[in-house]
Amino acid sequence: NENRLDWNDDDDDDEGSLLSRLGTDSPKPRMKFGGMFCNVEGAYENKTLNFDSFSPGSVRRSNTGGDTESVSNFSSVTDPELRHRNQPNRGHTVVYPSRGHGGRRESDRLIIKGGKIVNDDQSFYADIYVEDGVIKQIGENLIVPSGVKTVDAYGHIVIPGGIDVNTSLQAPQLGMSPSDDFYHGTQAALAGGTTMIIDHVVPEPGSSLLGAYDQWRDIADKRSCCDYSLHVDITRWHEGLAEELETLVKDKGVNSFLLYMAYKDRYQSTDTQIYEAFGVLRDLGAIAQVHAENGDIVQEEQKKLLDIGITGPEGHILSHPEEVETEAVYRAITIAKQANCPLYITKVMSRSAADVIAKARKNGMVVFGEPIAAGLGADGSHYWSKNWAKAAAFVMSPPLSSDPSTPDYISSLLSCGDLQLTASAHSTFSTAQKAVGKDNFTFIPEGTNGVEERMSIVWDKAVVTGKMDENEFVAVTSTNAAKIFNMYPRKGRIAVGSDADLVIWNTKETRIFSAKSHNLTVEVNIFEGMECRGCPVVVISQGRIVLEDGNLNVTEGTGRFIPRKAFPDYVYKRIKARSRMADARGVPRGNYDGPVHDVISMTKSVPSTPTTRGGQCPGKGMTGPARNLHQSGFTLSGTQMDDHIPRRTAQRIVAPPGGRSNITSLS
Amino acid sequence: MSDCRRQWNREDELPVYLAGPVTTGPSQRHKSYGMFSSVEGAFDSKTIELDSYAEGRKGGRASRSGSRERLLDDGFGGEARGSRVTSTSEREDPGPGVGVPSPAAQERAAARVNGESERLLIKGGRVVNDDQSCYADVYVEDGLIKQVGENLIVPGGVKVIEACGRMVIPGGIDVNTCFQKSYLGVSPVDDFYQGTKAALAGGTTMILDHVTPQPGDSLLEAFEKWQEAADRKSCCDYSLHVDIPQWHEGVKEELELLVQEKGINSFQVYMAYKDLFQMTDTELYEAFLFLKDVGAVVMVHAENGDLIAQEQSKILGMGITGPEGHPLSRPEELESEAVFRAITLGNRVNCPVYITKVMSKSAADTVAQARKKGCVVFGEPITASLATDGSHYWSKNWAKAAAYVTSPPLSPDPTTPDHLHTMLACGDLQVVGSAHCAFSTSQKAIGKDNFTLIPEGTNGVEERMGFVWDKAVAMGKMDENQFVAVTSTNAAKIFNLYPRKGRIAVGSDADIVIWEPEKIKTITAKLQQSAMDYNIFEGLECRGGPFLVVSQGKVVFEEGKLQVQQGTGRFIHRKPFPDYAYQRIKTRSMMTGRQGVNRGMYDGPVYDVPPTPKYITPAPSAKTSPTTHQPPPIRNLHQSNFSLSGAQADDNVPRRSGHRIVAPPGGRSNITSLG
């Protein structure tokens, strides 16, 4: 009965964060059907087709709940009348067909029938009842009010809506805004089966993170059609940012921050800065994301290429070779290991970078890798296209690998769990905008489309080919993202109490990507002409059908900001345990009492050493700029072991009295 | 056989080594079977089939074989022998005068004036080179190997050394020593005299020392200072690496001078020692690019200095001040990360990279992996990392723990030495250095309250050869030829000393070691040549050691006794573009000319970019440390007229910043649509 145990674990974990939050968001409807998590048990039972087991589960629930509210849905099955009589004052009449219509929009209540529900851990046949944007019931033969809209999912699978963890719908480049803003971008996302995006807030270096965050929130609240959340990019690290980060994490619901190892002189952080930032982010319980490319080398290569007269888009890939990405990934992992901080590599584009991540995971590192739609669906051969506009359309960093076997390889790693989730890095610029760099590839704004095509590409490349199963598909497109960024199980799972972000997925139908038919404003689609099997039939976002029969029906500004709490369990459980273990300890020794060579004060090298090393022992209560080592009586923590030994600076004892002391000789 | 022949023929073309011996004694040469025939002989004698001499002659050296046939005739040969003795003694002095004034010849002449030239015959030994072993005698005169083969015809009065079946190997080359590197004004206790003495006692007949100027110092001045000190004190041949403490444009000139005129072909750059020697990636890239163009070998001290500085302050903050803080603040990952980065840079620039002091398994693996991918990279483990591990940092005895402080630190993993030996044996690592830099206990005690101040360095120049033999050859990991390769030949090849050094062949320098494989010695500070008051290998037993050492044709170590003379060491010039490192590089740079795509001009609409000064203005690179020279402001990319290499393909294309063409005349051009 291991499975059951797991569930209980989940219950315990979630009670802290998720339960309370969801309760406050919409207090009344939540509690109606047999308590918060019982249906997950139900879902489990359903799979075994053992309906009797429902009753013990519900009994247990009602006991713990201690209230009639938590009577399971099955009591209402048997005796709805009684149930109604028991709670006349609550006025929740949803179970009554007669009063079900009153005052509610029909679209708010849905029942999805006949589909196979696919979560990341299991698949089973069940119906889903959705109300108020939340999944209320899962099971067979659900008792639902009449007049509920029925969505037919026979022959299809029902999956949690996709989560695209990397979009840049607002970040300007060279002062140009992307051609797809939050409205168009989220529209395209929904059309492709993605019901939530996490966008990158890119503040100008030196400006306030909070200011940029507010600006993004403002625009997204007005424009977004689906739920969204935000990453904040740290474009220039300095100590003063720690306070802003704390505010963002604790009050603003942001738990992930991106650092750049590329874009020299603009966004790039040095190793020291990255290390410091990682330390702060770890203490805050946030996820450190890294754009991994060696900006120093890239810049040198760019100079070299421009010097030899290569100005076209092929210069982009020539100046961003694969190994430059790999090197930075390796370095980022090393730094994260030192700082004991979880690491998330955005945009894994090459084989070798993916290999480095896989290897680090095998060594026990907490590191996540995110391939993107473009990397899975296209390769870098197009940079050499004779058509400038086409070649420029593919410009992004790190670039698509010119090795045509890369997409295949990356989807394999994705299937075996070495890479964890997929994103799109959607950031589109029109051809006219790309043409800013027509005489110099370094000015081509970077970014490709992919938010709409992402889910289909993963299905086509990985599931259709038999590399991964449908459960893994859900994991890499939705669940893992929700876990890593602490939105689970509200997002990324079909379970009672989760948000009703659902996709009915047709596993057979094919569709051809084209700039003509996509839902973006940009006139180029890098996947032009690509045929993909698997596409969404119906997309439900926040309990409303937004895509049906090929018609997209979205409302601007309906997207909600989803705050994310710090210390996601999926990431931080291990980190916490490690920080308890990883205390370095000194060796208690007798003091060295042998001769000490006299250092002639050298002007050149002496001063540099102490300054870089900082103050000694701040933990011991040092307050002044430099502790006087001769003065050992002052201590905050009581007497020290070595108090009786005066600390002296070096002095020469050529021949100590009594001959040479024993301790200096090697034993 | 034919392979062997081809190699020899190739070496025939090397002007220096050919010119040297011929000019010193032309008539001799012909008499003893011509230039390289002796090695052929040696090869043949291995198969114990003397008839094959004749075959060898047919190989295509008609003129020489003719002279040899004469010699094989016994009666006449006896005469010839006698006459030759006299002729050589007469000709001794005028010889070099006739010759081409090559630097090697001049040096040899100088050596002869200094010390009385010795004539040695090493009899009955097994000559072991990196490619083959064979029984042969070696005749040495004027500090050069004159003949190798069986039944050599030598003049009388020659000192005969009976090798009694022992191995005769080329003297070791220690590629990494610091005999002069001062730290906080403190000089190491082993200077060039003490250090080279110890080297010779261990079977190493040549060292390559690091010139370590302080940031801001002139490289040339530092080089001259080192050379002067070494010329005065060194007892064996030496050469110098020059460390580049900081990178700026002005350094280039000095580097060029050092390469072209001073005979330096290797320079070290640092990725560690933040705010002191450390270079940023950009500086490393520029340095690699420049050093590649002058044909030098780039040596890298690979550790991530940024992270080390952070870890050091963290660990001091935790109250750890003892030597254990040293390995704690420099974990293995930081080394392998930097190795990875150095290799990436080297590969981008297409430049050979030499990693000094490979101390950990993961760093060695990184080197090996890069080699498998085809990078030109060399890795140098050192005596300390091959013979001991980092567990001693946690010793209760401060002095002992401090003795092991070196950077990168010894790995606390006790299986590391074994792993490194395995990789040496299979060729994944190439050379063995010692990183000998000896500070006495009282000098180490400068850092008794702060481990970051402990002077870094361990001993190892004397023990180097012995431990490789003990841990690799005696264990069956490596054969004697590979032993010669990693202790001597590979170093000579990488640093362009080959075949003058690193090989026992006619014309090579007479740096020869008779190796005693079964000699067992217990390492102790009491018996060492080094002036240090401790030895980090104290008490370790080591099998194998030199029985006799010949340096510059003179016996310097015999029966445990050293007979050296201060100042006899010569500076060995090294030419740029060593074949072993640069042949592949040259071919690759010819192959990898990158070409753009010829396209029609983009004639579609262009978005109007509002001027954004923030993007283009280069903020000062944060990675630049305050001490280093600021790089010149970033080049204006729009300005393409300046070109050193003549007209460019796109000269006719004006580079413009974006301008808006909302509706181009004639409607939208075809080229902008996707095709």
PDB file of C-alpha atoms in Angstrom, chain A residues 232-411:
ATOM      1  CA  VAL A 232      12.544  38.470 -12.352  1.00  0.00           C
ATOM      2  CA  ASP A 233      15.882  38.794 -14.107  1.00  0.00           C
ATOM      3  CA  ILE A 234      18.813  40.136 -12.167  1.00  0.00           C
ATOM      4  CA  THR A 235      20.521  42.200 -14.790  1.00  0.00           C
ATOM      5  CA  ARG A 236      23.107  43.705 -12.505  1.00  0.00           C
ATOM      6  CA  TRP A 237      23.900  42.147  -9.185  1.00  0.00           C
ATOM      7  CA  HIS A 238      24.950  44.193  -6.214  1.00  0.00           C
ATOM      8  CA  GLU A 239      24.512  43.692  -2.504  1.00  0.00           C
ATOM      9  CA  GLY A 240      21.741  46.255  -2.361  1.00  0.00           C
ATOM     10  CA  LEU A 241      19.483  44.016  -4.361  1.00  0.00           C
ATOM     11  CA  ALA A 242      19.107  41.587  -1.476  1.00  0.00           C
ATOM     12  CA  GLU A 243      16.425  43.715   0.080  1.00  0.00           C
ATOM     13  CA  GLU A 244      14.412  43.984  -3.117  1.00  0.00           C
ATOM     14  CA  LEU A 245      14.712  40.279  -3.640  1.00  0.00           C
ATOM     15  CA  GLU A 246      13.374  39.644  -0.180  1.00  0.00           C
ATOM     16  CA  THR A 247      10.376  41.843  -0.882  1.00  0.00           C
ATOM     17  CA  LEU A 248       9.752  40.103  -4.161  1.00  0.00           C
ATOM     18  CA  VAL A 249       9.954  36.674  -2.586  1.00  0.00           C
ATOM     19  CA  LYS A 250       8.028  37.381   0.558  1.00  0.00           C
ATOM     20  CA  ASP A 251       5.392  39.862  -0.583  1.00  0.00           C
ATOM     21  CA  LYS A 252       5.177  39.665  -4.336  1.00  0.00           C
ATOM     22  CA  GLY A 253       5.010  35.967  -4.981  1.00  0.00           C
ATOM     23  CA  VAL A 254       8.127  35.647  -7.111  1.00  0.00           C
ATOM     24  CA  ASN A 255      10.356  32.703  -6.328  1.00  0.00           C
ATOM     25  CA  SER A 256      12.654  32.524  -9.329  1.00  0.00           C
ATOM     26  CA  PHE A 257      15.329  34.864 -10.587  1.00  0.00           C
ATOM     27  CA  LEU A 258      17.459  34.731 -13.674  1.00  0.00           C
ATOM     28  CA  LEU A 259      21.134  35.611 -13.800  1.00  0.00           C
ATOM     29  CA  TYR A 260      23.066  36.119 -16.989  1.00  0.00           C
ATOM     30  CA  MET A 261      26.470  34.729 -17.774  1.00  0.00           C
ATOM     31  CA  ALA A 262      26.322  36.250 -21.227  1.00  0.00           C
ATOM     32  CA  TYR A 263      25.619  39.689 -22.724  1.00  0.00           C
ATOM     33  CA  LYS A 264      28.862  41.194 -21.636  1.00  0.00           C
ATOM     34  CA  ASP A 265      28.790  44.788 -20.450  1.00  0.00           C
ATOM     35  CA  ARG A 266      25.037  44.639 -20.324  1.00  0.00           C
ATOM     36  CA  TYR A 267      23.605  41.891 -18.171  1.00  0.00           C
ATOM     37  CA  GLN A 268      26.576  39.675 -17.516  1.00  0.00           C
ATOM     38  CA  SER A 269      27.474  38.812 -13.940  1.00  0.00           C
ATOM     39  CA  THR A 270      30.905  37.720 -12.835  1.00  0.00           C
ATOM     40  CA  ASP A 271      31.498  34.482 -10.999  1.00  0.00           C
ATOM     41  CA  THR A 272      31.801  36.378  -7.747  1.00  0.00           C
ATOM     42  CA  GLN A 273      28.494  38.113  -8.322  1.00  0.00           C
ATOM     43  CA  ILE A 274      26.801  34.879  -9.258  1.00  0.00           C
ATOM     44  CA  TYR A 275      28.124  33.209  -6.151  1.00  0.00           C
ATOM     45  CA  GLU A 276      26.880  36.008  -3.946  1.00  0.00           C
ATOM     46  CA  ALA A 277      23.519  36.057  -5.664  1.00  0.00           C
ATOM     47  CA  PHE A 278      23.183  32.304  -5.325  1.00  0.00           C
ATOM     48  CA  GLY A 279      23.850  32.581  -1.622  1.00  0.00           C
ATOM     49  CA  VAL A 280      21.138  35.182  -1.184  1.00  0.00           C
ATOM     50  CA  LEU A 281      18.659  33.291  -3.337  1.00  0.00           C
ATOM     51  CA  ARG A 282      19.277  30.090  -1.425  1.00  0.00           C
ATOM     52  CA  ASP A 283      18.621  31.812   1.865  1.00  0.00           C
ATOM     53  CA  LEU A 284      15.401  33.230   0.484  1.00  0.00           C
ATOM     54  CA  GLY A 285      14.304  29.874  -0.852  1.00  0.00           C
ATOM     55  CA  ALA A 286      14.190  31.030  -4.445  1.00  0.00           C
ATOM     56  CA  ILE A 287      15.299  29.258  -7.585  1.00  0.00           C
ATOM     57  CA  ALA A 288      18.351  30.566  -9.323  1.00  0.00           C
ATOM     58  CA  GLN A 289      17.982  30.473 -13.070  1.00  0.00           C
ATOM     59  CA  VAL A 290      20.937  31.009 -15.302  1.00  0.00           C
ATOM     60  CA  HIS A 291      21.316  32.040 -18.891  1.00  0.00           C
ATOM     61  CA  ALA A 292      24.450  30.024 -19.513  1.00  0.00           C
ATOM     62  CA  GLU A 293      26.846  31.246 -22.140  1.00  0.00           C
ATOM     63  CA  ASN A 294      30.336  32.573 -21.711  1.00  0.00           C
ATOM     64  CA  GLY A 295      29.813  36.220 -22.581  1.00  0.00           C
ATOM     65  CA  ASP A 296      33.512  36.989 -22.661  1.00  0.00           C
ATOM     66  CA  ILE A 297      34.228  34.478 -25.370  1.00  0.00           C
ATOM     67  CA  VAL A 298      31.090  35.376 -27.292  1.00  0.00           C
ATOM     68  CA  GLN A 299      32.105  38.983 -27.435  1.00  0.00           C
ATOM     69  CA  GLU A 300      35.592  38.166 -28.620  1.00  0.00           C
ATOM     70  CA  GLU A 301      34.229  35.871 -31.288  1.00  0.00           C
ATOM     71  CA  GLN A 302      31.771  38.506 -32.426  1.00  0.00           C
ATOM     72  CA  LYS A 303      34.565  41.012 -32.833  1.00  0.00           C
ATOM     73  CA  LYS A 304      36.620  38.519 -34.760  1.00  0.00           C
ATOM     74  CA  LEU A 305      33.784  37.613 -37.097  1.00  0.00           C
ATOM     75  CA  LEU A 306      32.857  41.197 -37.792  1.00  0.00           C
ATOM     76  CA  ASP A 307      36.506  41.830 -38.506  1.00  0.00           C
ATOM     77  CA  ILE A 308      36.646  39.157 -41.139  1.00  0.00           C
ATOM     78  CA  GLY A 309      33.526  40.562 -42.710  1.00  0.00           C
ATOM     79  CA  ILE A 310      30.837  38.128 -41.605  1.00  0.00           C
ATOM     80  CA  THR A 311      27.814  40.246 -40.817  1.00  0.00           C
ATOM     81  CA  GLY A 312      24.892  37.944 -41.613  1.00  0.00           C
ATOM     82  CA  PRO A 313      22.902  35.783 -39.223  1.00  0.00           C
ATOM     83  CA  GLU A 314      25.345  32.915 -39.651  1.00  0.00           C
ATOM     84  CA  GLY A 315      27.711  35.053 -37.610  1.00  0.00           C
ATOM     85  CA  HIS A 316      25.382  34.584 -34.694  1.00  0.00           C
ATOM     86  CA  ILE A 317      25.844  30.874 -34.495  1.00  0.00           C
ATOM     87  CA  LEU A 318      29.526  31.115 -35.341  1.00  0.00           C
ATOM     88  CA  SER A 319      30.035  33.474 -32.437  1.00  0.00           C
ATOM     89  CA  HIS A 320      27.952  31.378 -30.045  1.00  0.00           C
ATOM     90  CA  PRO A 321      29.500  27.955 -30.474  1.00  0.00           C
ATOM     91  CA  GLU A 322      28.156  25.060 -28.527  1.00  0.00           C
ATOM     92  CA  GLU A 323      31.152  24.734 -26.241  1.00  0.00           C
ATOM     93  CA  VAL A 324      30.681  28.269 -25.010  1.00  0.00           C
ATOM     94  CA  GLU A 325      27.282  27.232 -23.741  1.00  0.00           C
ATOM     95  CA  THR A 326      28.638  24.021 -22.293  1.00  0.00           C
ATOM     96  CA  GLU A 327      31.416  25.802 -20.497  1.00  0.00           C
ATOM     97  CA  ALA A 328      29.013  28.209 -18.856  1.00  0.00           C
ATOM     98  CA  VAL A 329      26.658  25.422 -17.823  1.00  0.00           C
ATOM     99  CA  TYR A 330      29.585  23.633 -16.252  1.00  0.00           C
ATOM    100  CA  ARG A 331      30.663  26.764 -14.445  1.00  0.00           C
ATOM    101  CA  ALA A 332      27.171  27.576 -13.252  1.00  0.00           C
ATOM    102  CA  ILE A 333      26.843  24.095 -11.823  1.00  0.00           C
ATOM    103  CA  THR A 334      30.176  24.430 -10.067  1.00  0.00           C
ATOM    104  CA  ILE A 335      29.176  27.723  -8.527  1.00  0.00           C
ATOM    105  CA  ALA A 336      25.793  26.374  -7.475  1.00  0.00           C
ATOM    106  CA  LYS A 337      27.473  23.401  -5.901  1.00  0.00           C
ATOM    107  CA  GLN A 338      29.687  25.692  -3.883  1.00  0.00           C
ATOM    108  CA  ALA A 339      26.805  27.866  -2.833  1.00  0.00           C
ATOM    109  CA  ASN A 340      24.558  24.836  -2.227  1.00  0.00           C
ATOM    110  CA  CYS A 341      21.869  26.480  -4.260  1.00  0.00           C
ATOM    111  CA  PRO A 342      19.408  24.809  -6.614  1.00  0.00           C
ATOM    112  CA  LEU A 343      20.110  25.693 -10.199  1.00  0.00           C
ATOM    113  CA  TYR A 344      17.867  25.965 -13.197  1.00  0.00           C
ATOM    114  CA  ILE A 345      19.428  26.253 -16.640  1.00  0.00           C
ATOM    115  CA  THR A 346      17.187  28.053 -19.071  1.00  0.00           C
ATOM    116  CA  LYS A 347      17.327  27.141 -22.726  1.00  0.00           C
ATOM    117  CA  VAL A 348      19.426  24.033 -23.038  1.00  0.00           C
ATOM    118  CA  MET A 349      20.211  24.078 -26.708  1.00  0.00           C
ATOM    119  CA  SER A 350      23.062  21.694 -27.343  1.00  0.00           C
ATOM    120  CA  ARG A 351      23.949  18.105 -26.753  1.00  0.00           C
ATOM    121  CA  SER A 352      27.006  18.786 -24.709  1.00  0.00           C
ATOM    122  CA  ALA A 353      25.244  21.259 -22.435  1.00  0.00           C
ATOM    123  CA  ALA A 354      22.499  18.715 -21.844  1.00  0.00           C
ATOM    124  CA  ASP A 355      25.135  16.097 -21.110  1.00  0.00           C
ATOM    125  CA  VAL A 356      26.787  18.296 -18.533  1.00  0.00           C
ATOM    126  CA  ILE A 357      23.463  18.732 -16.763  1.00  0.00           C
ATOM    127  CA  ALA A 358      22.734  15.030 -16.866  1.00  0.00           C
ATOM    128  CA  LYS A 359      26.141  14.267 -15.450  1.00  0.00           C
ATOM    129  CA  ALA A 360      25.772  16.798 -12.689  1.00  0.00           C
ATOM    130  CA  ARG A 361      22.445  15.270 -11.733  1.00  0.00           C
ATOM    131  CA  LYS A 362      24.125  11.916 -11.551  1.00  0.00           C
ATOM    132  CA  ASN A 363      26.611  13.436  -9.173  1.00  0.00           C
ATOM    133  CA  GLY A 364      23.730  14.490  -6.981  1.00  0.00           C
ATOM    134  CA  MET A 365      23.433  18.125  -7.932  1.00  0.00           C
ATOM    135  CA  VAL A 366      20.056  19.820  -7.674  1.00  0.00           C
ATOM    136  CA  VAL A 367      19.980  21.148 -11.202  1.00  0.00           C
ATOM    137  CA  PHE A 368      17.206  21.403 -13.741  1.00  0.00           C
ATOM    138  CA  GLY A 369      17.478  21.810 -17.474  1.00  0.00           C
ATOM    139  CA  GLU A 370      14.925  23.369 -19.740  1.00  0.00           C
ATOM    140  CA  PRO A 371      15.016  22.656 -23.454  1.00  0.00           C
ATOM    141  CA  ILE A 372      12.745  24.817 -25.557  1.00  0.00           C
ATOM    142  CA  ALA A 373      10.374  24.260 -28.401  1.00  0.00           C
ATOM    143  CA  ALA A 374      12.765  25.658 -30.980  1.00  0.00           C
ATOM    144  CA  GLY A 375      15.542  23.385 -29.772  1.00  0.00           C
ATOM    145  CA  LEU A 376      13.266  20.373 -29.994  1.00  0.00           C
ATOM    146  CA  GLY A 377      11.657  21.176 -33.292  1.00  0.00           C
ATOM    147  CA  ALA A 378      14.310  22.850 -35.378  1.00  0.00           C
ATOM    148  CA  ASP A 379      18.034  22.959 -35.833  1.00  0.00           C
ATOM    149  CA  GLY A 380      20.563  25.589 -36.684  1.00  0.00           C
ATOM    150  CA  SER A 381      21.079  24.780 -40.318  1.00  0.00           C
ATOM    151  CA  HIS A 382      18.750  27.629 -41.209  1.00  0.00           C
ATOM    152  CA  TYR A 383      21.290  30.207 -40.124  1.00  0.00           C
ATOM    153  CA  TRP A 384      22.973  29.553 -43.418  1.00  0.00           C
ATOM    154  CA  SER A 385      19.832  30.151 -45.390  1.00  0.00           C
ATOM    155  CA  LYS A 386      20.247  32.369 -48.404  1.00  0.00           C
ATOM    156  CA  ASN A 387      17.156  34.209 -47.334  1.00  0.00           C
ATOM    157  CA  TRP A 388      18.235  36.798 -44.832  1.00  0.00           C
ATOM    158  CA  ALA A 389      14.824  37.118 -43.243  1.00  0.00           C
ATOM    159  CA  LYS A 390      14.554  33.424 -42.696  1.00  0.00           C
ATOM    160  CA  ALA A 391      18.029  33.094 -41.283  1.00  0.00           C
ATOM    161  CA  ALA A 392      17.457  36.037 -38.954  1.00  0.00           C
ATOM    162  CA  ALA A 393      14.198  34.567 -37.715  1.00  0.00           C
ATOM    163  CA  PHE A 394      16.162  31.814 -36.006  1.00  0.00           C
ATOM    164  CA  VAL A 395      18.477  34.134 -34.134  1.00  0.00           C
ATOM    165  CA  MET A 396      18.314  33.473 -30.432  1.00  0.00           C
ATOM    166  CA  SER A 397      20.767  32.806 -27.630  1.00  0.00           C
ATOM    167  CA  PRO A 398      22.083  30.224 -27.097  1.00  0.00           C
ATOM    168  CA  PRO A 399      21.581  29.523 -30.791  1.00  0.00           C
ATOM    169  CA  LEU A 400      20.017  26.424 -32.217  1.00  0.00           C
ATOM    170  CA  SER A 401      22.618  23.760 -32.607  1.00  0.00           C
ATOM    171  CA  SER A 402      23.841  23.236 -36.132  1.00  0.00           C
ATOM    172  CA  ASP A 403      24.024  19.533 -35.450  1.00  0.00           C
ATOM    173  CA  PRO A 404      20.835  18.093 -36.962  1.00  0.00           C
ATOM    174  CA  SER A 405      20.762  15.244 -34.463  1.00  0.00           C
ATOM    175  CA  THR A 406      20.444  17.587 -31.510  1.00  0.00           C
ATOM    176  CA  PRO A 407      16.617  17.787 -31.335  1.00  0.00           C
ATOM    177  CA  ASP A 408      16.439  14.038 -31.262  1.00  0.00           C
ATOM    178  CA  TYR A 409      19.054  13.760 -28.581  1.00  0.00           C
ATOM    179  CA  ILE A 410      17.473  16.393 -26.393  1.00  0.00           C
ATOM    180  CA  SER A 411      14.068  14.796 -26.620  1.00  0.00           C
TER     181      SER A 411
END
